[in-house]
CSV table of C-alpha atoms and ligand atoms in Angstrom, one decimal:
chain,number,residue,atom,x,y,z
A,1,MET,CA,89.5,106.0,74.5
A,2,LEU,CA,90.3,103.3,72.2
A,3,PRO,CA,87.6,104.3,69.4
A,4,THR,CA,89.2,107.9,69.7
A,5,ALA,CA,92.7,106.6,69.0
A,6,PHE,CA,91.7,104.8,66.2
A,7,VAL,CA,89.8,107.7,64.8
A,8,PHE,CA,93.0,109.8,65.1
A,9,LEU,CA,95.2,107.0,63.6
A,10,ALA,CA,92.8,107.3,60.7
A,11,CYS,CA,93.1,110.7,60.0
A,12,TYR,CA,96.8,110.7,60.2
A,13,ILE,CA,97.0,107.9,57.7
A,14,ALA,CA,94.6,109.5,55.5
A,15,GLY,CA,96.5,112.5,55.6
A,16,ALA,CA,99.8,111.1,54.9
A,17,VAL,CA,98.5,109.7,52.1
A,18,TRP,CA,96.9,112.4,50.5
A,19,LEU,CA,99.3,115.0,51.2
A,20,ARG,CA,102.3,112.8,51.0
A,21,SER,CA,103.6,114.4,53.9
A,22,GLY,CA,106.5,112.9,55.9
A,23,ALA,CA,105.6,114.6,59.1
A,24,LEU,CA,102.2,112.9,58.9
A,25,ALA,CA,103.9,109.5,58.3
A,26,GLY,CA,105.7,110.3,61.4
A,27,GLY,CA,103.0,111.2,63.4
A,28,ALA,CA,100.8,108.2,61.9
A,29,PHE,CA,103.5,106.0,63.5
A,30,ALA,CA,103.7,107.4,66.4
A,31,VAL,CA,100.1,106.9,66.9
A,32,THR,CA,100.0,103.3,65.8
A,33,LEU,CA,102.3,102.3,68.6
A,34,TYR,CA,99.8,103.8,70.9
A,35,CYS,CA,96.9,102.2,69.8
A,36,ALA,CA,98.5,98.9,69.4
A,37,ALA,CA,99.4,99.5,72.9
A,38,LEU,CA,95.6,100.2,73.7
A,39,VAL,CA,94.4,97.2,72.5
A,40,ARG,CA,96.9,95.4,74.4
A,41,SER,CA,95.9,97.0,77.5
A,42,HIS,CA,92.5,96.2,76.6
A,43,PHE,CA,93.1,92.5,76.4
A,44,LEU,CA,94.9,92.6,79.7
A,45,VAL,CA,91.9,94.6,81.6
A,46,LYS,CA,89.9,91.5,80.3
A,47,GLN,CA,92.1,89.5,81.6
A,48,GLY,CA,91.7,90.9,85.1
A,49,ARG,CA,95.4,92.2,85.1
A,50,PRO,CA,94.5,96.1,85.5
A,51,ALA,CA,97.8,96.8,86.9
A,52,ALA,CA,99.7,95.4,83.7
A,53,ALA,CA,97.0,97.3,81.5
A,54,THR,CA,98.1,100.7,83.1
A,55,ARG,CA,101.9,99.8,82.8
A,56,VAL,CA,101.3,99.0,79.2
A,57,THR,CA,99.0,101.7,78.2
A,58,GLY,CA,101.2,104.4,80.5
A,59,ILE,CA,104.7,103.2,78.7
A,60,TRP,CA,103.3,103.6,75.4
A,61,LEU,CA,102.1,107.0,76.3
A,62,LEU,CA,105.5,108.2,76.4
A,63,VAL,CA,106.9,106.2,73.5
A,64,MET,CA,104.1,108.1,71.2
A,65,ILE,CA,105.1,111.1,72.6
A,66,ALA,CA,109.1,110.6,72.3
A,67,VAL,CA,108.1,109.5,68.6
A,68,GLY,CA,106.0,112.3,67.6
A,69,ALA,CA,107.2,115.3,69.3
A,70,PRO,CA,109.9,116.0,66.6
A,71,PHE,CA,107.0,116.6,64.3
A,72,LEU,CA,105.1,119.6,66.4
A,73,ASP,CA,106.2,122.9,67.2
A,74,PHE,CA,108.1,123.0,70.1
A,75,LEU,CA,105.2,124.5,72.0
A,76,TYR,CA,102.6,122.0,71.1
A,77,ALA,CA,105.4,119.4,72.0
A,78,ALA,CA,105.7,121.1,75.5
A,79,LEU,CA,102.0,120.9,75.6
A,80,LEU,CA,102.3,117.3,75.4
A,81,LEU,CA,104.0,116.7,78.7
A,82,ILE,CA,100.5,117.3,80.1
A,83,PRO,CA,99.0,113.8,79.9
A,84,LEU,CA,102.6,112.8,81.5
A,85,ALA,CA,101.3,114.7,84.6
A,86,GLY,CA,98.2,112.6,84.5
A,87,VAL,CA,99.3,109.1,83.9
A,88,ALA,CA,101.9,109.8,86.7
A,89,LEU,CA,99.0,111.3,89.5
A,90,ALA,CA,96.9,108.1,88.5
A,91,LEU,CA,100.0,105.5,88.7
A,92,PRO,CA,100.2,105.6,92.3
A,93,TYR,CA,96.2,103.8,92.2
A,94,ALA,CA,98.1,100.5,90.5
A,95,GLU,CA,101.6,100.1,92.2
A,96,ARG,CA,103.8,102.6,93.7
A,97,PRO,CA,107.3,101.2,92.8
A,98,GLU,CA,106.1,101.9,89.5
A,99,LEU,CA,105.3,105.4,89.7
A,100,ARG,CA,109.1,106.1,90.2
A,101,ARG,CA,110.1,103.9,87.2
A,102,TYR,CA,107.7,105.8,85.3
A,103,LEU,CA,108.6,109.4,86.5
A,104,ILE,CA,112.3,108.6,85.6
A,105,ALA,CA,111.0,107.4,82.2
A,106,ALA,CA,108.6,110.5,82.0
A,107,PHE,CA,111.5,113.1,82.7
A,108,ALA,CA,113.7,111.3,79.9
A,109,VAL,CA,111.4,111.9,77.4
A,110,ASP,CA,110.8,115.4,78.8
A,111,ALA,CA,114.4,115.8,77.7
A,112,TRP,CA,114.3,114.0,74.7
A,113,VAL,CA,111.6,116.6,73.7
A,114,MET,CA,113.6,119.4,74.5
A,115,VAL,CA,116.8,118.0,72.9
A,116,VAL,CA,114.7,117.6,69.2
A,117,HIS,CA,113.2,121.0,69.4
A,118,LEU,CA,116.7,122.7,70.5
A,119,TRP,CA,118.7,120.8,68.2
A,120,GLN,CA,118.5,122.2,64.5
A,121,PRO,CA,119.8,119.2,62.6
A,122,LEU,CA,117.0,117.1,64.0
A,123,HIS,CA,114.2,119.4,63.2
A,124,PHE,CA,111.2,118.3,60.8
A,125,GLU,CA,108.9,120.2,59.0
A,126,PRO,CA,105.9,120.8,61.6
A,127,LEU,CA,102.7,119.2,61.3
A,128,PRO,CA,99.4,121.5,60.1
A,129,LEU,CA,98.0,123.4,63.1
A,130,LEU,CA,95.0,121.8,63.2
A,131,LEU,CA,96.6,118.6,63.3
A,132,GLN,CA,98.9,119.4,65.9
A,133,ASN,CA,95.8,120.9,68.0
A,134,ALA,CA,94.5,116.9,67.4
A,135,VAL,CA,97.7,115.3,68.8
A,136,VAL,CA,97.6,117.3,72.2
A,137,THR,CA,93.9,116.8,72.4
A,138,SER,CA,93.9,113.3,71.9
A,139,ALA,CA,97.1,112.8,74.2
A,140,VAL,CA,95.1,114.5,76.8
A,141,LEU,CA,92.1,112.7,76.3
A,142,CYS,CA,94.1,109.3,76.6
A,143,SER,CA,95.3,110.3,79.6
A,144,VAL,CA,92.2,111.4,81.4
A,145,GLY,CA,90.4,108.2,79.9
A,146,LEU,CA,93.5,106.3,81.7
A,147,THR,CA,92.8,107.9,85.2
A,148,MET,CA,89.2,107.2,84.8
A,149,ARG,CA,89.7,103.6,84.1
A,150,LEU,CA,92.2,103.2,86.6
A,151,PHE,CA,90.1,104.9,89.2
A,152,TRP,CA,87.2,102.4,88.3
A,153,VAL,CA,88.7,99.5,88.0
A,154,ASP,CA,90.7,100.5,91.8
A,155,ALA,CA,87.0,101.0,93.3
A,156,GLN,CA,86.0,97.7,91.8
A,157,ARG,CA,89.0,95.6,93.2
A,158,LEU,CA,88.4,97.8,96.5
A,159,ARG,CA,84.4,96.4,96.5
A,160,GLN,CA,85.4,92.9,95.3
A,161,SER,CA,87.9,92.6,98.0
A,162,LEU,CA,85.7,94.1,100.9
A,163,ARG,CA,83.0,92.0,100.1
A,164,LYS,CA,85.1,88.8,100.3
A,165,ALA,CA,86.8,89.7,103.6
A,166,GLU,CA,83.2,90.4,104.9
A,167,GLU,CA,81.9,87.4,103.8
A,168,GLY,CA,85.3,85.4,105.3
A,169,LEU,CA,84.5,87.1,108.7
A,170,ARG,CA,81.0,86.3,108.6
A,171,THR,CA,81.7,82.9,108.0
A,172,ARG,CA,84.4,82.6,110.7
A,173,GLU,CA,82.0,84.3,113.3
A,174,GLU,CA,79.3,81.5,112.3
A,175,PHE,CA,81.8,79.0,112.7
A,176,LEU,CA,82.9,80.1,116.0
A,177,SER,CA,79.7,80.6,117.5
A,178,ILE,CA,78.3,77.1,116.4
A,179,ALA,CA,81.7,75.4,117.5
A,180,GLY,CA,81.6,77.0,120.5
A,181,HIS,CA,78.0,75.9,121.6
A,182,GLU,CA,78.4,72.4,120.2
A,183,LEU,CA,81.7,71.8,122.1
A,184,ASN,CA,79.8,73.4,125.2
A,185,THR,CA,77.1,71.0,125.6
A,186,PRO,CA,78.6,67.8,126.2
A,187,LEU,CA,80.8,69.5,129.1
A,188,THR,CA,78.2,70.4,131.7
A,189,PRO,CA,76.8,66.8,132.1
A,190,LEU,CA,80.6,65.6,132.1
A,191,ASN,CA,81.4,68.0,134.8
A,192,LEU,CA,78.5,67.1,136.9
A,193,ARG,CA,79.0,63.6,136.6
A,194,LEU,CA,82.7,64.4,137.9
A,195,GLN,CA,81.5,66.3,140.7
A,196,SER,CA,79.1,63.3,141.9
A,197,MET,CA,81.8,61.0,141.2
A,198,GLU,CA,83.8,63.0,143.6
A,199,LYS,CA,81.6,63.0,146.3
A,200,ARG,CA,81.0,59.6,146.5
A,201,LEU,CA,84.8,58.9,146.4
A,202,ASN,CA,85.1,61.5,149.4
A,203,ALA,CA,82.2,59.7,151.1
A,204,SER,CA,83.9,55.9,151.0
A,205,PRO,CA,86.5,54.6,153.5
A,206,ALA,CA,90.0,55.9,152.4
A,207,SER,CA,92.4,53.7,150.6
A,208,ASP,CA,95.3,53.8,147.9
A,209,ASP,CA,92.8,53.1,145.5
A,210,THR,CA,90.3,55.9,146.5
A,211,LEU,CA,92.9,58.4,146.8
A,212,GLN,CA,94.1,57.8,143.2
A,213,ALA,CA,91.0,57.8,142.0
A,214,LEU,CA,90.3,61.4,143.6
A,215,ARG,CA,93.4,62.5,142.1
A,216,ASP,CA,92.6,61.2,138.8
A,217,VAL,CA,89.0,63.3,138.9
A,218,GLY,CA,90.6,66.3,140.5
A,219,LEU,CA,93.0,66.4,137.2
A,220,MET,CA,89.8,65.7,134.9
A,221,ARG,CA,87.7,68.2,136.4
A,222,ARG,CA,90.6,70.9,136.2
A,223,GLN,CA,91.0,70.0,132.5
A,224,ILE,CA,87.5,70.2,131.8
A,225,ARG,CA,87.3,73.8,133.4
A,226,ARG,CA,90.3,74.6,131.0
A,227,LEU,CA,88.1,73.2,127.7
A,228,SER,CA,85.2,75.1,129.3
A,229,ASP,CA,87.6,78.5,129.3
A,230,LEU,CA,88.5,78.1,125.7
A,231,VAL,CA,85.0,77.2,124.9
A,232,ARG,CA,83.6,80.4,126.5
A,233,GLU,CA,86.3,82.5,124.9
A,234,LEU,CA,85.3,81.3,121.7
A,235,LEU,CA,81.5,82.3,122.7
A,236,ASP,CA,82.5,85.9,123.6
A,237,VAL,CA,84.4,86.4,120.8
A,238,SER,CA,81.4,85.9,118.4
A,239,ARG,CA,79.3,87.5,120.9
A,240,LEU,CA,81.6,90.6,121.0
A,241,SER,CA,82.0,90.5,117.1
A,242,ALA,CA,78.1,90.5,116.9
A,243,GLY,CA,77.6,93.2,119.4
A,244,ARG,CA,75.7,91.0,121.0
A,245,LEU,CA,77.3,91.6,124.5
A,246,GLN,CA,74.8,92.6,127.1
A,247,LEU,CA,75.9,94.1,130.7
A,248,ASP,CA,74.5,94.2,134.0
A,249,LEU,CA,76.1,97.1,135.7
A,250,GLN,CA,76.3,97.0,139.3
A,251,VAL,CA,78.2,99.0,142.1
A,252,VAL,CA,80.7,96.4,143.1
A,253,ASP,CA,83.3,96.0,146.2
A,254,VAL,CA,86.6,95.2,144.5
A,255,GLY,CA,88.3,94.3,147.0
A,256,ALA,CA,85.4,91.4,147.9
A,257,LEU,CA,85.5,90.3,144.0
A,258,VAL,CA,89.2,89.7,144.3
A,259,ARG,CA,89.0,87.9,147.0
A,260,ASP,CA,86.3,85.8,145.8
A,261,VAL,CA,87.9,84.9,142.5
A,262,THR,CA,91.5,84.4,144.0
A,263,SER,CA,90.5,82.3,146.6
A,264,ARG,CA,89.1,79.3,143.4
A,265,TYR,CA,92.8,79.6,142.3
A,266,VAL,CA,94.4,78.9,145.4
A,267,ASP,CA,95.0,75.0,144.1
A,268,ASP,CA,96.2,76.4,140.8
A,269,ALA,CA,98.7,78.9,142.4
A,270,ALA,CA,100.1,75.9,144.6
A,271,LYS,CA,100.5,74.0,141.4
A,272,ALA,CA,102.2,76.5,139.8
A,273,GLY,CA,104.6,77.2,142.6
A,274,SER,CA,103.2,80.8,143.1
A,275,THR,CA,102.0,82.7,145.9
A,276,LEU,CA,99.2,85.2,145.5
A,277,SER,CA,99.1,88.6,147.6
A,278,LEU,CA,96.7,91.0,147.7
A,279,GLN,CA,96.4,94.8,149.4
A,280,PHE,CA,93.7,97.1,148.9
A,281,GLU,CA,94.1,100.9,149.8
A,282,GLY,CA,90.5,101.6,151.5
A,283,PRO,CA,87.2,100.3,150.4
A,284,VAL,CA,87.2,100.4,146.6
A,285,THR,CA,84.1,100.2,144.6
A,286,ALA,CA,83.6,100.1,141.0
A,287,VAL,CA,80.3,100.0,138.9
A,288,VAL,CA,80.7,96.8,136.5
A,289,ASP,CA,78.8,93.8,135.5
A,290,PRO,CA,80.0,91.5,138.5
A,291,SER,CA,80.2,88.1,136.6
A,292,ARG,CA,82.1,90.0,133.6
A,293,PHE,CA,84.4,91.5,136.2
A,294,GLU,CA,85.1,88.1,137.7
A,295,GLN,CA,86.4,86.8,134.0
A,296,ILE,CA,88.7,90.1,134.0
A,297,ILE,CA,90.3,89.0,137.4
A,298,ALA,CA,90.3,85.3,136.0
A,299,ASN,CA,92.0,85.9,133.1
A,300,LEU,CA,94.8,88.3,133.9
A,301,LEU,CA,95.1,85.7,137.2
A,302,SER,CA,95.3,82.7,134.9
A,303,ASN,CA,97.9,84.7,132.7
A,304,ALA,CA,99.8,85.4,135.5
A,305,LEU,CA,99.9,82.0,136.8
A,306,LYS,CA,101.0,80.5,133.2
A,307,TYR,CA,103.4,82.9,132.5
A,308,GLY,CA,104.8,83.9,136.2
A,309,ALA,CA,104.9,80.2,137.3
A,310,GLY,CA,106.7,79.8,140.3
A,311,LYS,CA,106.8,83.3,141.2
A,312,PRO,CA,105.1,85.4,143.5
A,313,ILE,CA,101.8,87.2,142.1
A,314,HIS,CA,100.2,90.6,143.6
A,315,PHE,CA,96.9,92.3,143.3
A,316,SER,CA,96.2,95.6,144.4
A,317,ALA,CA,93.5,97.9,144.0
A,318,ARG,CA,92.7,101.7,144.9
A,319,SER,CA,90.5,104.5,144.0
A,320,GLU,CA,92.0,106.9,141.5
A,321,GLY,CA,90.0,110.0,141.0
A,322,PRO,CA,86.7,108.8,139.3
A,323,PHE,CA,88.2,105.2,139.0
A,324,ALA,CA,88.9,102.2,140.7
A,325,GLN,CA,92.3,101.0,139.5
A,326,LEU,CA,93.0,97.2,139.7
A,327,VAL,CA,96.8,96.3,139.3
A,328,VAL,CA,98.0,92.5,138.6
A,329,THR,CA,101.8,92.2,138.8
A,330,ASP,CA,103.5,89.2,138.9
A,331,GLN,CA,107.2,88.5,138.1
A,332,GLY,CA,107.3,85.5,135.0
A,333,ILE,CA,108.6,86.1,131.4
A,334,GLY,CA,107.5,89.6,130.8
A,335,ILE,CA,106.2,91.4,127.5
A,336,SER,CA,108.6,93.2,125.2
A,337,PRO,CA,108.0,96.6,124.3
A,338,GLU,CA,106.5,96.0,120.7
A,339,HIS,CA,104.5,93.2,121.9
A,340,GLN,CA,102.8,95.2,124.7
A,341,GLU,CA,99.7,96.8,122.7
A,342,ARG,CA,99.6,94.2,120.2
A,343,ILE,CA,98.7,91.4,122.6
A,344,PHE,CA,95.4,93.2,123.3
A,345,GLU,CA,94.1,92.3,119.7
A,346,LYS,CA,92.5,89.1,118.7
A,347,PHE,CA,94.1,85.7,117.9
A,348,GLU,CA,98.1,87.8,119.1
A,349,ARG,CA,100.1,86.3,120.9
A,350,ALA,CA,103.9,87.1,122.1
A,351,VAL,CA,105.1,83.7,123.3
A,352,PRO,CA,105.9,80.4,121.3
A,353,GLU,CA,103.1,78.1,120.9
A,354,GLN,CA,105.0,74.7,121.5
A,355,HIS,CA,105.9,76.4,125.2
A,356,TYR,CA,102.5,77.8,126.3
A,357,GLY,CA,99.0,76.8,125.2
A,358,GLY,CA,96.4,79.3,124.6
A,359,LEU,CA,94.6,81.0,121.5
A,360,GLY,CA,95.2,84.7,122.2
A,361,LEU,CA,92.0,85.7,123.1
A,362,GLY,CA,91.8,86.1,126.4
A,363,LEU,CA,93.2,89.9,126.7
A,364,TYR,CA,91.2,90.8,123.7
A,365,ILE,CA,88.0,89.6,125.5
A,366,THR,CA,89.4,91.4,128.5
A,367,ARG,CA,90.2,94.7,126.9
A,368,GLU,CA,86.5,94.6,124.9
A,369,LEU,CA,84.6,94.1,128.6
A,370,VAL,CA,86.4,96.8,129.8
A,371,GLU,CA,86.3,99.2,127.5
A,372,ALA,CA,82.6,98.4,127.1
A,373,MET,CA,82.0,99.2,131.1
A,374,GLY,CA,83.9,102.7,130.6
A,375,GLY,CA,87.4,101.7,131.6
A,376,ALA,CA,90.7,101.2,130.2
A,377,ILE,CA,93.4,98.4,130.2
A,378,ARG,CA,97.2,98.8,129.8
A,379,ALA,CA,100.4,96.5,130.3
A,380,LYS,CA,103.6,97.4,131.4
A,381,SER,CA,106.4,95.1,131.6
A,382,THR,CA,110.2,94.4,131.8
A,383,PRO,CA,110.8,91.6,129.6
A,384,GLY,CA,112.4,88.9,132.1
A,385,LYS,CA,111.2,90.5,135.2
A,386,GLY,CA,107.4,90.3,134.7
A,387,ALA,CA,104.2,91.9,133.9
A,388,THR,CA,101.9,94.4,135.5
A,389,PHE,CA,98.3,95.1,133.9
A,390,ILE,CA,96.7,98.0,135.2
A,391,VAL,CA,92.9,98.5,134.6
A,392,ASP,CA,90.8,101.2,135.3
A,393,LEU,CA,87.0,101.1,135.7
A,394,PRO,CA,85.1,104.1,136.6
A,395,SER,CA,84.1,104.1,140.5
A,396,LYS,CA,80.6,105.9,140.0
A,397,ARG,CA,77.6,105.7,137.4
A,398,VAL,CA,78.1,107.8,134.6
A,399,ARG,CA,74.2,109.2,133.9
A,400,PRO,CA,73.5,109.5,130.3
A,401,ASP,CA,72.5,112.9,130.7
A,402,ALA,CA,75.7,114.0,132.5
B,501,LIG,P1,96.7,83.6,125.6
B,501,LIG,O1,97.3,83.6,127.0
B,501,LIG,O2,95.8,82.4,125.5
B,501,LIG,O3,97.8,83.3,124.8
B,501,LIG,P2,95.9,86.3,125.9
B,501,LIG,O4,95.0,86.9,125.2
B,501,LIG,O5,95.3,86.2,127.5
B,501,LIG,O6,95.9,84.6,125.3
B,501,LIG,O7,97.5,86.9,126.0
B,501,LIG,C1,97.9,87.2,124.8
B,501,LIG,C2,99.5,87.1,125.0
B,501,LIG,O8,100.0,87.9,125.9
B,501,LIG,C3,100.2,85.9,125.4
B,501,LIG,O9,100.2,84.8,124.4
B,501,LIG,C4,101.4,86.2,126.1
B,501,LIG,O10,102.4,86.2,124.8
B,501,LIG,C5,101.2,87.4,126.5
B,501,LIG,N1,100.8,87.9,128.2
B,501,LIG,C6,99.5,87.8,128.7
B,501,LIG,N2,99.8,88.1,130.0
B,501,LIG,C7,100.9,88.0,130.3
B,501,LIG,C8,101.9,88.1,131.2
B,501,LIG,N3,101.5,88.2,132.7
B,501,LIG,N4,103.2,87.8,131.4
B,501,LIG,C9,103.7,87.8,129.9
B,501,LIG,N5,102.9,87.6,129.1
B,501,LIG,C10,101.9,87.8,128.8
């Protein structure tokens, strides 16, 4: 594009000097302005500022048309408007708000081109036909070149940011996986030690000291479980992102599993001041990975305890066509409608950090697990009145050939 513009400029200057033509001198002036803009934009691209380069080239293309139009025939001047369309098409790829401003400028130039040709006193002697052809061709070529460069620069930028984003993601996943494993290693022996200490304390004669020590051990075990849960979330996220989730699908009794998991949370519920009630409509079966299903129940229950502390929590299950439906209802703080979808995304939370701890991963993992088992999960809530989580899971095995 740059060399083409300079060849045309040389032709203009040579023609203007040779023929001593005022019209050619005017044309040469217009093209000089544009060439200067092309040089500037060339350096802007080199500095990594493609949007600025496009802006400069686009604006000066308009200036060239405005300055050069009086020296052309009306038809040729009108033809010059074609490049405007090209540039206008290309600009959205740089920055959208600019397109609007550019179009306004383009229409102003359009009006100017029409005025200089309709208003007789401004009518100059037109350029020779050959040069008029050259002007229009060069302007069209310039705008096509501009458009193509814009596409190219844009594609480059897109590829670069995609590469960076992928690298960032990979590093994060690696970090999560390593950190998760490292954090997990000391937790298992620590828990075992505390368990045996608890046994010894239970076997020793009761005294104030023994009771206090038992209370301390209980607190430590609960904190360790919290830590293990967080570490498990981190490991699960890295497993899910790497597509390393393995499921062992079996037909399970939903009621039995819910009863089993909730019984492990009786102490936590008592501490939170919440009562747990269960209701199952007949035998409800689901085809799930039992340990993963337990994790789903535990996640929903610990959220209900965390965000609905002091209020009753209700579990119910029933068969709904080809699905087993599990519903967990609390009467806690609830979730406003705009957050009800978002909370199922990675690291998304709808509560202030200083009031409720957590990583914002539990529901993301829960949804991923439910979907991996062929089900769906959704939330319903009235803010301030509680939240209901509805989980649908297949109640029959789906044969691959079915
Ligand atoms: P975490 O609880 O660690 O923040 P989750 O992924 O389990 O992460 O939950 C995401 C968000 O969804 C929470 O931060 C909270 O804003 C909201 N949330 C989840 N369960 C409930 C609930 N039972 N009641 C109200 N809000 C909830």
